[in-house]
Each structure stands twice: as C-alpha cells, then as structure tokens.
mmCIF file of C-alpha atoms and ligand atoms in Angstrom:
data_model
loop_
_atom_site.group_PDB
_atom_site.id
_atom_site.type_symbol
_atom_site.label_atom_id
_atom_site.label_comp_id
_atom_site.label_asym_id
_atom_site.label_seq_id
_atom_site.Cartn_x
_atom_site.Cartn_y
_atom_site.Cartn_z
ATOM 1 C CA MET A 1 97.648 80.811 122.479
ATOM 2 C CA PRO A 2 100.569 82.358 120.536
ATOM 3 C CA ALA A 3 100.173 85.946 119.346
ATOM 4 C CA ILE A 4 98.775 86.359 115.851
ATOM 5 C CA ASP A 5 101.162 88.217 113.520
ATOM 6 C CA ILE A 6 99.550 90.978 111.461
ATOM 7 C CA LEU A 7 101.387 92.979 108.827
ATOM 8 C CA SER A 8 100.286 96.540 108.227
ATOM 9 C CA VAL A 9 100.907 97.794 104.688
ATOM 10 C CA THR A 10 99.899 101.378 105.348
ATOM 11 C CA LYS A 11 100.251 104.171 107.881
ATOM 12 C CA LEU A 12 97.448 103.033 110.150
ATOM 13 C CA SER A 13 94.668 105.273 111.395
ATOM 14 C CA PRO A 14 95.219 106.368 115.013
ATOM 15 C CA PHE A 15 91.785 104.870 115.711
ATOM 16 C CA LEU A 16 92.854 101.450 114.401
ATOM 17 C CA GLU A 17 96.483 101.095 115.441
ATOM 18 C CA PRO A 18 95.933 100.855 119.242
ATOM 19 C CA GLN A 19 93.181 98.253 118.764
ATOM 20 C CA LEU A 20 95.445 96.119 116.594
ATOM 21 C CA HIS A 21 98.386 96.505 118.980
ATOM 22 C CA ALA A 22 96.246 95.376 121.904
ATOM 23 C CA ALA A 23 94.937 92.232 120.198
ATOM 24 C CA PHE A 24 97.695 91.124 117.827
ATOM 25 C CA LYS A 25 101.427 91.292 117.201
ATOM 26 C CA LEU A 26 101.570 94.138 114.710
ATOM 27 C CA HIS A 27 104.416 94.570 112.230
ATOM 28 C CA ASP A 28 104.340 97.994 110.629
ATOM 29 C CA ARG A 29 105.398 97.962 106.953
ATOM 30 C CA LEU A 30 108.260 95.656 107.865
ATOM 31 C CA TYR A 31 109.091 94.770 104.264
ATOM 32 C CA GLU A 32 110.086 98.419 103.756
ATOM 33 C CA THR A 33 111.754 99.147 107.077
ATOM 34 C CA ASP A 34 113.573 95.831 107.644
ATOM 35 C CA PRO A 35 113.495 93.424 104.661
ATOM 36 C CA ALA A 36 115.718 90.857 106.430
ATOM 37 C CA ALA A 37 113.389 90.693 109.451
ATOM 38 C CA PHE A 38 110.418 90.556 107.055
ATOM 39 C CA ALA A 39 111.882 87.558 105.203
ATOM 40 C CA LYS A 40 112.216 85.726 108.533
ATOM 41 C CA LEU A 41 108.769 86.668 109.749
ATOM 42 C CA ALA A 42 106.827 86.266 106.462
ATOM 43 C CA PRO A 43 105.889 82.577 107.038
ATOM 44 C CA GLN A 44 104.121 83.575 110.303
ATOM 45 C CA ILE A 45 102.028 86.487 108.994
ATOM 46 C CA ARG A 46 98.333 85.522 109.165
ATOM 47 C CA GLY A 47 96.661 88.855 108.497
ATOM 48 C CA ILE A 48 97.184 92.115 106.608
ATOM 49 C CA ALA A 49 95.866 95.502 107.719
ATOM 50 C CA ALA A 50 95.482 97.736 104.657
ATOM 51 C CA SER A 51 93.812 101.027 103.757
ATOM 52 C CA GLY A 52 91.657 101.927 100.758
ATOM 53 C CA GLU A 53 94.719 103.282 98.977
ATOM 54 C CA SER A 54 97.035 100.357 99.851
ATOM 55 C CA LYS A 55 98.596 98.100 97.294
ATOM 56 C CA VAL A 56 98.395 94.397 98.144
ATOM 57 C CA PRO A 57 99.696 92.784 94.949
ATOM 58 C CA ALA A 58 99.861 89.065 94.142
ATOM 59 C CA SER A 59 103.646 89.222 94.713
ATOM 60 C CA LEU A 60 103.149 90.192 98.395
ATOM 61 C CA ILE A 61 100.410 87.599 98.910
ATOM 62 C CA ALA A 62 102.741 84.956 97.439
ATOM 63 C CA GLN A 63 105.389 85.762 100.081
ATOM 64 C CA LEU A 64 102.948 85.064 102.930
ATOM 65 C CA PRO A 65 102.099 81.329 102.970
ATOM 66 C CA ALA A 66 100.120 81.525 106.240
ATOM 67 C CA LEU A 67 98.013 84.532 105.171
ATOM 68 C CA GLU A 68 94.303 84.092 105.960
ATOM 69 C CA ILE A 69 92.754 87.559 105.770
ATOM 70 C CA ILE A 70 93.288 91.065 104.353
ATOM 71 C CA SER A 71 91.291 93.707 106.230
ATOM 72 C CA VAL A 72 90.906 96.957 104.294
ATOM 73 C CA PHE A 73 90.202 100.171 106.218
ATOM 74 C CA GLY A 74 88.051 101.739 103.477
ATOM 75 C CA VAL A 75 85.275 100.688 101.119
ATOM 76 C CA GLY A 76 87.384 100.811 97.931
ATOM 77 C CA TYR A 77 89.791 97.900 97.596
ATOM 78 C CA ASP A 78 91.071 98.366 94.045
ATOM 79 C CA GLY A 79 94.690 98.131 95.279
ATOM 80 C CA VAL A 80 94.155 94.551 96.523
ATOM 81 C CA ASP A 81 94.623 91.688 94.068
ATOM 82 C CA VAL A 82 91.404 89.965 95.145
ATOM 83 C CA ALA A 83 91.742 87.238 92.493
ATOM 84 C CA ALA A 84 95.166 86.278 93.873
ATOM 85 C CA ALA A 85 93.776 86.333 97.434
ATOM 86 C CA LYS A 86 90.779 84.181 96.479
ATOM 87 C CA ALA A 87 92.996 81.704 94.652
ATOM 88 C CA ARG A 88 94.769 81.151 97.983
ATOM 89 C CA ASN A 89 91.504 81.117 99.953
ATOM 90 C CA VAL A 90 92.455 84.405 101.657
ATOM 91 C CA MET A 91 89.452 86.431 102.893
ATOM 92 C CA VAL A 92 89.270 90.136 101.938
ATOM 93 C CA THR A 93 87.119 92.535 103.987
ATOM 94 C CA HIS A 94 86.357 96.261 103.687
ATOM 95 C CA THR A 95 84.305 98.949 105.493
ATOM 96 C CA PRO A 96 81.153 99.732 103.462
ATOM 97 C CA GLN A 97 78.141 101.799 104.658
ATOM 98 C CA VAL A 98 79.746 103.545 107.656
ATOM 99 C CA LEU A 99 81.306 106.216 105.406
ATOM 100 C CA ASN A 100 78.353 106.836 103.051
ATOM 101 C CA ASP A 101 77.250 110.037 104.810
ATOM 102 C CA ASP A 102 80.678 111.646 104.889
ATOM 103 C CA VAL A 103 81.531 110.972 101.269
ATOM 104 C CA ALA A 104 78.087 112.106 100.113
ATOM 105 C CA ASP A 105 78.385 115.259 102.247
ATOM 106 C CA LEU A 106 81.752 116.033 100.680
ATOM 107 C CA ALA A 107 80.437 115.462 97.143
ATOM 108 C CA ILE A 108 77.685 118.013 97.777
ATOM 109 C CA GLY A 109 80.215 120.344 99.432
ATOM 110 C CA LEU A 110 82.548 120.178 96.436
ATOM 111 C CA MET A 111 79.636 120.726 94.056
ATOM 112 C CA LEU A 112 78.527 123.821 95.975
ATOM 113 C CA SER A 113 82.118 125.051 96.365
ATOM 114 C CA ALA A 114 82.898 124.712 92.667
ATOM 115 C CA ALA A 115 79.574 126.207 91.541
ATOM 116 C CA ARG A 116 79.515 129.117 94.002
ATOM 117 C CA GLN A 117 83.309 129.538 93.943
ATOM 118 C CA LEU A 118 83.576 129.457 97.733
ATOM 119 C CA PRO A 119 87.399 129.231 97.982
ATOM 120 C CA ALA A 120 87.700 132.183 95.555
ATOM 121 C CA ALA A 121 85.067 134.106 97.556
ATOM 122 C CA ASP A 122 87.002 133.487 100.745
ATOM 123 C CA ARG A 123 90.218 134.785 99.124
ATOM 124 C CA TYR A 124 88.289 137.751 97.682
ATOM 125 C CA VAL A 125 87.320 138.964 101.131
ATOM 126 C CA LYS A 126 90.625 138.090 102.832
ATOM 127 C CA ASP A 127 92.693 139.761 100.075
ATOM 128 C CA GLY A 128 90.680 143.001 100.488
ATOM 129 C CA LYS A 129 89.277 142.893 96.930
ATOM 130 C CA TRP A 130 85.653 143.354 97.999
ATOM 131 C CA THR A 131 86.139 147.104 98.469
ATOM 132 C CA SER A 132 86.861 147.458 94.751
ATOM 133 C CA GLY A 133 83.659 145.752 93.608
ATOM 134 C CA PRO A 134 81.637 142.533 93.671
ATOM 135 C CA MET A 135 82.851 139.104 92.572
ATOM 136 C CA PRO A 136 81.785 137.728 89.177
ATOM 137 C CA LEU A 137 78.433 135.937 89.320
ATOM 138 C CA ALA A 138 78.422 132.195 89.993
ATOM 139 C CA ARG A 139 76.299 129.245 88.920
ATOM 140 C CA LYS A 140 73.054 128.093 90.585
ATOM 141 C CA VAL A 141 72.913 124.600 92.103
ATOM 142 C CA SER A 142 69.327 124.265 93.410
ATOM 143 C CA GLY A 143 66.961 122.987 90.725
ATOM 144 C CA ALA A 144 69.807 121.971 88.364
ATOM 145 C CA ARG A 145 70.421 118.497 86.917
ATOM 146 C CA ILE A 146 72.856 116.158 88.687
ATOM 147 C CA GLY A 147 74.247 113.102 86.923
ATOM 148 C CA ILE A 148 75.730 110.424 89.172
ATOM 149 C CA VAL A 149 78.236 107.941 87.758
ATOM 150 C CA GLY A 150 77.862 104.904 90.052
ATOM 151 C CA ILE A 151 74.611 104.611 92.003
ATOM 152 C CA GLY A 152 75.691 102.243 94.791
ATOM 153 C CA ARG A 153 75.661 102.933 98.530
ATOM 154 C CA ILE A 154 77.320 106.362 98.315
ATOM 155 C CA GLY A 155 75.796 107.328 94.963
ATOM 156 C CA GLN A 156 72.325 106.871 96.452
ATOM 157 C CA ALA A 157 73.277 108.968 99.508
ATOM 158 C CA ILE A 158 74.373 111.738 97.118
ATOM 159 C CA ALA A 159 71.080 111.456 95.208
ATOM 160 C CA GLN A 160 69.125 111.743 98.454
ATOM 161 C CA ARG A 161 70.941 114.979 99.326
ATOM 162 C CA ALA A 162 70.526 116.352 95.795
ATOM 163 C CA LEU A 163 66.750 115.896 96.067
ATOM 164 C CA ALA A 164 66.757 118.300 99.022
ATOM 165 C CA PHE A 165 68.203 120.869 96.586
ATOM 166 C CA ASN A 166 65.295 120.194 94.195
ATOM 167 C CA MET A 167 67.763 118.757 91.698
ATOM 168 C CA THR A 168 66.765 116.347 88.945
ATOM 169 C CA VAL A 169 68.733 113.144 89.486
ATOM 170 C CA ALA A 170 69.960 110.829 86.734
ATOM 171 C CA TYR A 171 72.668 108.166 86.776
ATOM 172 C CA THR A 172 74.763 105.697 84.865
ATOM 173 C CA ALA A 173 76.200 102.324 85.933
ATOM 174 C CA ARG A 174 76.819 99.051 84.135
ATOM 175 C CA SER A 175 73.308 97.955 85.055
ATOM 176 C CA LYS A 176 70.025 99.826 85.405
ATOM 177 C CA ARG A 177 68.512 99.710 88.908
ATOM 178 C CA ALA A 178 64.801 99.250 88.305
ATOM 179 C CA GLU A 179 63.944 100.077 91.944
ATOM 180 C CA LEU A 180 65.410 103.591 91.714
ATOM 181 C CA PRO A 181 63.169 106.482 90.612
ATOM 182 C CA TYR A 182 65.943 108.209 88.613
ATOM 183 C CA ALA A 183 66.556 108.370 84.859
ATOM 184 C CA PHE A 184 69.193 105.900 83.660
ATOM 185 C CA TYR A 185 71.658 106.607 80.846
ATOM 186 C CA PRO A 186 73.678 103.674 79.538
ATOM 187 C CA THR A 187 76.964 105.585 79.167
ATOM 188 C CA PRO A 188 78.777 108.382 81.022
ATOM 189 C CA ALA A 189 78.803 110.455 77.795
ATOM 190 C CA GLU A 190 75.003 110.288 77.460
ATOM 191 C CA LEU A 191 74.580 111.142 81.135
ATOM 192 C CA ALA A 192 77.064 114.035 80.833
ATOM 193 C CA ALA A 193 75.149 115.455 77.867
ATOM 194 C CA ASN A 194 72.006 115.529 80.021
ATOM 195 C CA CYS A 195 73.239 117.058 83.291
ATOM 196 C CA ASP A 196 74.811 120.198 84.723
ATOM 197 C CA TYR A 197 76.826 118.533 87.500
ATOM 198 C CA LEU A 198 78.509 115.189 86.827
ATOM 199 C CA VAL A 199 79.454 113.434 90.083
ATOM 200 C CA LEU A 200 81.711 110.361 90.044
ATOM 201 C CA ILE A 201 81.366 107.681 92.729
ATOM 202 C CA THR A 202 82.342 104.331 91.190
ATOM 203 C CA PRO A 203 85.069 101.986 92.408
ATOM 204 C CA GLY A 204 88.560 102.424 90.946
ATOM 205 C CA GLY A 205 90.492 99.643 89.206
ATOM 206 C CA ALA A 206 90.682 98.346 85.658
ATOM 207 C CA GLY A 207 86.903 98.419 85.030
ATOM 208 C CA THR A 208 86.619 102.194 85.456
ATOM 209 C CA ASN A 209 90.092 103.313 84.342
ATOM 210 C CA LYS A 210 89.746 106.671 82.513
ATOM 211 C CA LEU A 211 85.971 106.129 82.221
ATOM 212 C CA ILE A 212 85.700 109.924 82.143
ATOM 213 C CA ASN A 213 87.676 110.920 79.069
ATOM 214 C CA ALA A 214 87.799 113.839 76.624
ATOM 215 C CA GLU A 215 84.571 112.705 74.938
ATOM 216 C CA VAL A 216 82.630 112.682 78.241
ATOM 217 C CA LEU A 217 84.013 116.086 79.231
ATOM 218 C CA LYS A 218 83.009 117.515 75.862
ATOM 219 C CA ALA A 219 79.502 116.138 76.384
ATOM 220 C CA LEU A 220 79.347 117.781 79.835
ATOM 221 C CA GLY A 221 79.963 121.061 78.059
ATOM 222 C CA PRO A 222 81.144 124.602 78.842
ATOM 223 C CA GLU A 223 78.538 125.147 81.596
ATOM 224 C CA GLY A 224 79.129 121.747 83.215
ATOM 225 C CA ILE A 225 80.941 121.015 86.476
ATOM 226 C CA LEU A 226 82.699 117.729 87.286
ATOM 227 C CA VAL A 227 82.911 116.394 90.859
ATOM 228 C CA ASN A 228 85.150 113.398 91.574
ATOM 229 C CA VAL A 229 84.946 111.645 94.944
ATOM 230 C CA ALA A 230 85.569 108.177 93.438
ATOM 231 C CA ARG A 231 89.197 107.473 92.508
ATOM 232 C CA GLY A 232 91.697 109.516 90.509
ATOM 233 C CA SER A 233 92.035 106.652 88.033
ATOM 234 C CA VAL A 234 88.398 107.086 86.937
ATOM 235 C CA VAL A 235 89.274 110.344 85.149
ATOM 236 C CA ASP A 236 91.756 110.930 82.330
ATOM 237 C CA GLN A 237 93.538 113.646 84.309
ATOM 238 C CA GLU A 238 95.389 115.055 81.299
ATOM 239 C CA ALA A 239 92.123 115.369 79.387
ATOM 240 C CA LEU A 240 90.541 117.032 82.432
ATOM 241 C CA ILE A 241 93.327 119.620 82.711
ATOM 242 C CA HIS A 242 92.989 120.345 78.999
ATOM 243 C CA ALA A 243 89.196 120.675 79.336
ATOM 244 C CA LEU A 244 89.495 123.072 82.292
ATOM 245 C CA GLN A 245 92.205 125.181 80.636
ATOM 246 C CA ASN A 246 90.229 125.513 77.403
ATOM 247 C CA GLY A 247 86.688 126.080 78.666
ATOM 248 C CA VAL A 248 85.475 122.661 77.516
ATOM 249 C CA ILE A 249 83.854 122.409 80.986
ATOM 250 C CA ALA A 250 83.169 125.198 83.495
ATOM 251 C CA GLY A 251 84.903 123.843 86.580
ATOM 252 C CA ALA A 252 85.578 120.912 88.879
ATOM 253 C CA GLY A 253 85.606 119.799 92.507
ATOM 254 C CA LEU A 254 88.132 117.030 93.073
ATOM 255 C CA ASP A 255 88.896 114.929 96.150
ATOM 256 C CA VAL A 256 90.956 112.277 94.348
ATOM 257 C CA PHE A 257 93.802 112.353 91.821
ATOM 258 C CA GLU A 258 95.790 110.085 89.541
ATOM 259 C CA ASN A 259 99.029 109.957 91.531
ATOM 260 C CA GLU A 260 98.177 111.001 95.084
ATOM 261 C CA PRO A 261 99.455 112.936 96.948
ATOM 262 C CA ASN A 262 101.073 114.511 93.888
ATOM 263 C CA VAL A 263 98.781 116.939 92.084
ATOM 264 C CA PRO A 264 100.184 118.424 88.864
ATOM 265 C CA GLU A 265 101.062 122.114 88.997
ATOM 266 C CA ALA A 266 98.904 122.623 85.893
ATOM 267 C CA LEU A 267 95.836 121.487 87.831
ATOM 268 C CA ARG A 268 96.723 123.440 90.971
ATOM 269 C CA ALA A 269 97.116 126.606 88.895
ATOM 270 C CA ILE A 270 93.570 126.553 87.481
ATOM 271 C CA PRO A 271 91.513 129.059 89.483
ATOM 272 C CA HIS A 272 88.076 127.524 88.896
ATOM 273 C CA VAL A 273 88.804 124.106 90.405
ATOM 274 C CA VAL A 274 88.318 123.242 94.066
ATOM 275 C CA LEU A 275 90.764 120.631 95.340
ATOM 276 C CA ALA A 276 90.705 118.473 98.480
ATOM 277 C CA PRO A 277 93.350 115.980 99.720
ATOM 278 C CA HIS A 278 91.249 112.778 99.593
ATOM 279 C CA ILE A 279 89.148 113.601 102.657
ATOM 280 C CA GLY A 280 85.899 111.867 101.645
ATOM 281 C CA SER A 281 85.645 109.850 104.880
ATOM 282 C CA ALA A 282 87.976 112.010 106.965
ATOM 283 C CA THR A 283 85.911 112.881 110.032
ATOM 284 C CA ARG A 284 86.725 111.607 113.511
ATOM 285 C CA GLN A 285 83.338 109.922 113.831
ATOM 286 C CA THR A 286 83.553 108.042 110.555
ATOM 287 C CA ARG A 287 87.216 107.085 110.902
ATOM 288 C CA GLN A 288 86.378 105.623 114.343
ATOM 289 C CA ALA A 289 83.522 103.601 112.832
ATOM 290 C CA MET A 290 85.764 102.412 109.989
ATOM 291 C CA ALA A 291 88.502 101.435 112.452
ATOM 292 C CA ASP A 292 86.038 99.468 114.583
ATOM 293 C CA LEU A 293 84.752 97.587 111.549
ATOM 294 C CA ALA A 294 88.236 96.890 110.134
ATOM 295 C CA PHE A 295 89.329 95.631 113.567
ATOM 296 C CA ASN A 296 86.200 93.550 114.172
ATOM 297 C CA ASN A 297 86.612 91.831 110.813
ATOM 298 C CA LEU A 298 90.094 90.649 111.868
ATOM 299 C CA LYS A 299 88.986 89.801 115.403
ATOM 300 C CA SER A 300 85.951 87.786 114.272
ATOM 301 C CA HIS A 301 88.014 85.898 111.728
ATOM 302 C CA PHE A 302 90.644 84.878 114.284
ATOM 303 C CA ASP A 303 87.920 84.025 116.825
ATOM 304 C CA GLY A 304 86.601 81.545 114.268
ATOM 305 C CA LYS A 305 83.462 83.583 113.545
ATOM 306 C CA PRO A 306 82.184 84.899 110.195
ATOM 307 C CA VAL A 307 83.628 88.288 109.186
ATOM 308 C CA HIS A 308 81.215 91.232 109.182
ATOM 309 C CA THR A 309 81.816 92.810 105.787
ATOM 310 C CA PRO A 310 83.561 90.647 103.198
ATOM 311 C CA VAL A 311 84.115 92.233 99.769
ATOM 312 C CA PRO A 312 81.445 90.928 97.354
ATOM 313 C CA GLU A 313 83.924 88.567 95.651
ATOM 314 C CA CYS A 314 84.532 86.804 98.998
ATOM 315 C CA GLY A 315 80.940 87.028 100.312
HETATM 316 P P1 LIG B 1 79.113 100.408 95.650
HETATM 317 O O1 LIG B 1 77.935 100.398 96.569
HETATM 318 O O2 LIG B 1 79.751 99.125 95.274
HETATM 319 O O3 LIG B 1 78.703 101.213 94.324
HETATM 320 C C1 LIG B 1 79.487 101.267 93.182
HETATM 321 C C2 LIG B 1 78.648 101.762 92.006
HETATM 322 O O4 LIG B 1 79.512 101.921 90.866
HETATM 323 C C3 LIG B 1 77.540 100.799 91.583
HETATM 324 O O5 LIG B 1 76.395 101.548 91.211
HETATM 325 C C4 LIG B 1 78.119 100.101 90.349
HETATM 326 O O6 LIG B 1 77.061 99.668 89.529
HETATM 327 C C5 LIG B 1 78.924 101.261 89.738
HETATM 328 N N1 LIG B 1 79.986 100.805 88.833
HETATM 329 C C6 LIG B 1 80.916 99.863 89.064
HETATM 330 N N2 LIG B 1 81.700 99.722 87.980
HETATM 331 C C7 LIG B 1 81.240 100.591 87.043
HETATM 332 C C8 LIG B 1 81.619 100.896 85.716
HETATM 333 N N3 LIG B 1 82.635 100.259 85.121
HETATM 334 N N4 LIG B 1 80.913 101.862 85.059
HETATM 335 C C9 LIG B 1 79.889 102.510 85.647
HETATM 336 N N5 LIG B 1 79.477 102.244 86.916
HETATM 337 C C10 LIG B 1 80.143 101.292 87.595
HETATM 338 O O7 LIG B 1 80.304 101.287 96.272
HETATM 339 P P2 LIG B 1 80.208 102.528 97.288
HETATM 340 O O8 LIG B 1 80.228 102.045 98.671
HETATM 341 O O9 LIG B 1 79.124 103.441 96.836
HETATM 342 O O10 LIG B 1 81.659 103.184 96.998
HETATM 343 C C11 LIG B 1 81.991 103.600 95.693
HETATM 344 C C12 LIG B 1 83.432 104.029 95.597
HETATM 345 O O11 LIG B 1 83.612 105.303 96.202
HETATM 346 C C13 LIG B 1 84.475 103.169 96.306
HETATM 347 O O12 LIG B 1 84.772 101.979 95.620
HETATM 348 C C14 LIG B 1 85.656 104.132 96.349
HETATM 349 O O13 LIG B 1 86.409 104.029 95.139
HETATM 350 C C15 LIG B 1 84.993 105.506 96.409
HETATM 351 N N6 LIG B 1 85.190 106.140 97.728
HETATM 352 C C16 LIG B 1 85.898 107.298 97.820
HETATM 353 C C17 LIG B 1 86.087 107.891 99.064
HETATM 354 C C18 LIG B 1 86.843 109.179 99.211
HETATM 355 O O14 LIG B 1 87.459 109.381 100.248
HETATM 356 N N7 LIG B 1 86.812 110.063 98.240
HETATM 357 C C19 LIG B 1 85.582 107.290 100.216
HETATM 358 C C20 LIG B 1 84.842 106.115 100.075
HETATM 359 C C21 LIG B 1 84.650 105.551 98.831
HETATM 360 P P3 LIG B 1 77.229 98.462 88.471
HETATM 361 O O15 LIG B 1 77.890 97.334 89.217
HETATM 362 O O16 LIG B 1 75.835 98.179 87.995
HETATM 363 O O17 LIG B 1 78.089 99.004 87.377
#
C-alpha cells in the first residue's frame, strides 16, 4: 500500500512527530518551506496534522483535493474552518478530556498566584527586600466566590477544584446546565458582578470574540481578579490593560493572549498580573496523551475505522 501523505501545519510535539513519521509520509509545513514542492504534492495530501493554535483556513483546504481528515493536537480548534472542511466531507478531530486536569490545575495556580502575588513574593525574597519589612498584604482565595465563564469539560474540573477551597461556584454559558449544582448567570457581566475571581474557559472563535469587554471588567470591580486560560481572543486585551492600569480590577492571571507569542509591553509592565506562555496542557504526561489521541485519530481513519474524538460538528 502506498504511503499516506500527511501535511503538518505546525511545529509538531516531540511526542507526536515520531509516531507520524513511523506511520505516514510526513511533510512539515511544506507550503512555507518549499511552495513549488507543495504545489506538486498538494493533490496527494490526505491528512493534516494541526495544533490547537494552527490556522487551517478554507483556502488551504481548497488546495488539497484528496484531503480526508484534519487531526488537531488540542481541544480548541477555532483556527480550523470546520464549515469548509464539512462542506468537503473532511473529518476534523481534536483531543478533549485528556487535558482537563492540567488546564484546571493551571487555572487554580494562576488564581492563587495572582491573589497571593506569588511571583512578586519570590522576587521580594530573591531581591533581598524582606530584610527591610514585610510585603503588602494579599487577597484571600479560600471561601471566596469564583465565577466560571464556560462550564464544559475543563470548566467543571475547575469548579471541582474550587470546591476544595470552600469557594462558592457560579457560571455563565449560552445555556444553563440543569444538572449542575451551581448558580447560573445569563451574561458574563452579571456573573462578574457576583464573583471575586472570574475564570475564562470557553472556546475561542467568532462566538466568544471579546466576550470579556470593558463593561464586564467594570462589573468585576476593583477587588476582582480575572483568570484567562481560554483563548486570548475572548478578552478585549486593550480594555484589560486599561482596567489593570486604572484599578478597574485588582489583578489578572493570564495564560493566553491576543497575538501570541507577542505580549504588549504595557501588559508585561503591570506588576499585579501573572503571565504564562500558553502552558495550560504543557506537562509531559498530558502532551503524551494528547499525541497518542491525535495520532490514533489519524491511524483509525486510515485503517477504515471510526475516529475516536471527532469535533462535535463532525460527530
Ligand atoms: P467544552 O467542554 O466544549 O466547554 C466549552 C464551554 O464554553 C461550554 O460550557 C459552552 O457552553 C461554553 N461556551 C461556548 N461558547 C460560549 C459563549 N459564546 N458564551 C459563553 N459560554 C460559551 O470545552 P473544554 O474542553 O472545556 O475546552 C474549553 C476551551 O478551553 C477550549 O476550546 C480552548 O479554547 C481552551 N483551552 C485552553 C488551553 C490552554 O492551554 N490554556 C488548553 C485546553 C483548552 P454553551 O455551549 O452552553 O455556551
């Protein structure tokens, strides 16, 4: 049987790349590195290996007449034009569930770090400032109110952890989940007005673009802390910088940004924000599990079996 040509559109995880190399003929971002070779090869490409941050636009799909499947290494797939894929009967898969724990752990870590000012505390000791007096007092987390924007797989894992901190959990989403024992607010602004920590964990894309705007930040208020482990696009970043600079909110813990990996100097200069370079799922254990799932989706498809985790639109 001839080798199956797979195009990668991202720098592949070291856990995924060897698996793909062993099973398929892998072409790494060929359209960037060698457009002439890509033009020749395009009619043979049957699969795409992408990451959660990859762009797979309709224009790329249109250049690949033999494309059958796009396997995303990540749960978010807002960079993939799923409508264009579906119109061509191209399957799209992602890696849900296996990263819930890591992303929820990081959300709690960022909340604690921003509230208790852990990076500042670390610098305080290392810079020798402790000898001249104690640090300013921080903000209590246990027993406070957490508001979760998006109560899906990861949102519920965050809620579960928050309960161990005796926090009161509330949420917003487009639809109320009757089975969940948490208070529901129909809008992010109403949720923000009724919590101390607002944690974002929705998908990115057009439906959530700048969902968290100046009005929501104002509702969160001068004691409130924002945590974003969703996508940078979910927050109006300019409004957030303004809110942090002017005491509209107390602080933030951010794993994701509007134009990654570029983080505006204005945001980096604010002392009471804690920043992370999109590491929600970045542990060896979880990246291995994601790689296995992304690989098995491709393998099953080309073995003529059902894929394991199609995106809901293709399920
Ligand atoms: P999920 O199970 O599909 O949950 C998504 C939640 O968001 C649902 O509760 C959904 O409820 C809600 N939602 C969707 N659109 C909304 C809108 N316009 N307004 C308010 N709520 C909305 O997804 P998941 O597995 O928990 O993952 C969530 C997201 O986390 C991913 O899509 C990705 O963007 C992000 N993520 C980030 C990292 C990281 O490294 N930081 C890692 C993994 C995932 P309704 O449908 O009822 O609105």
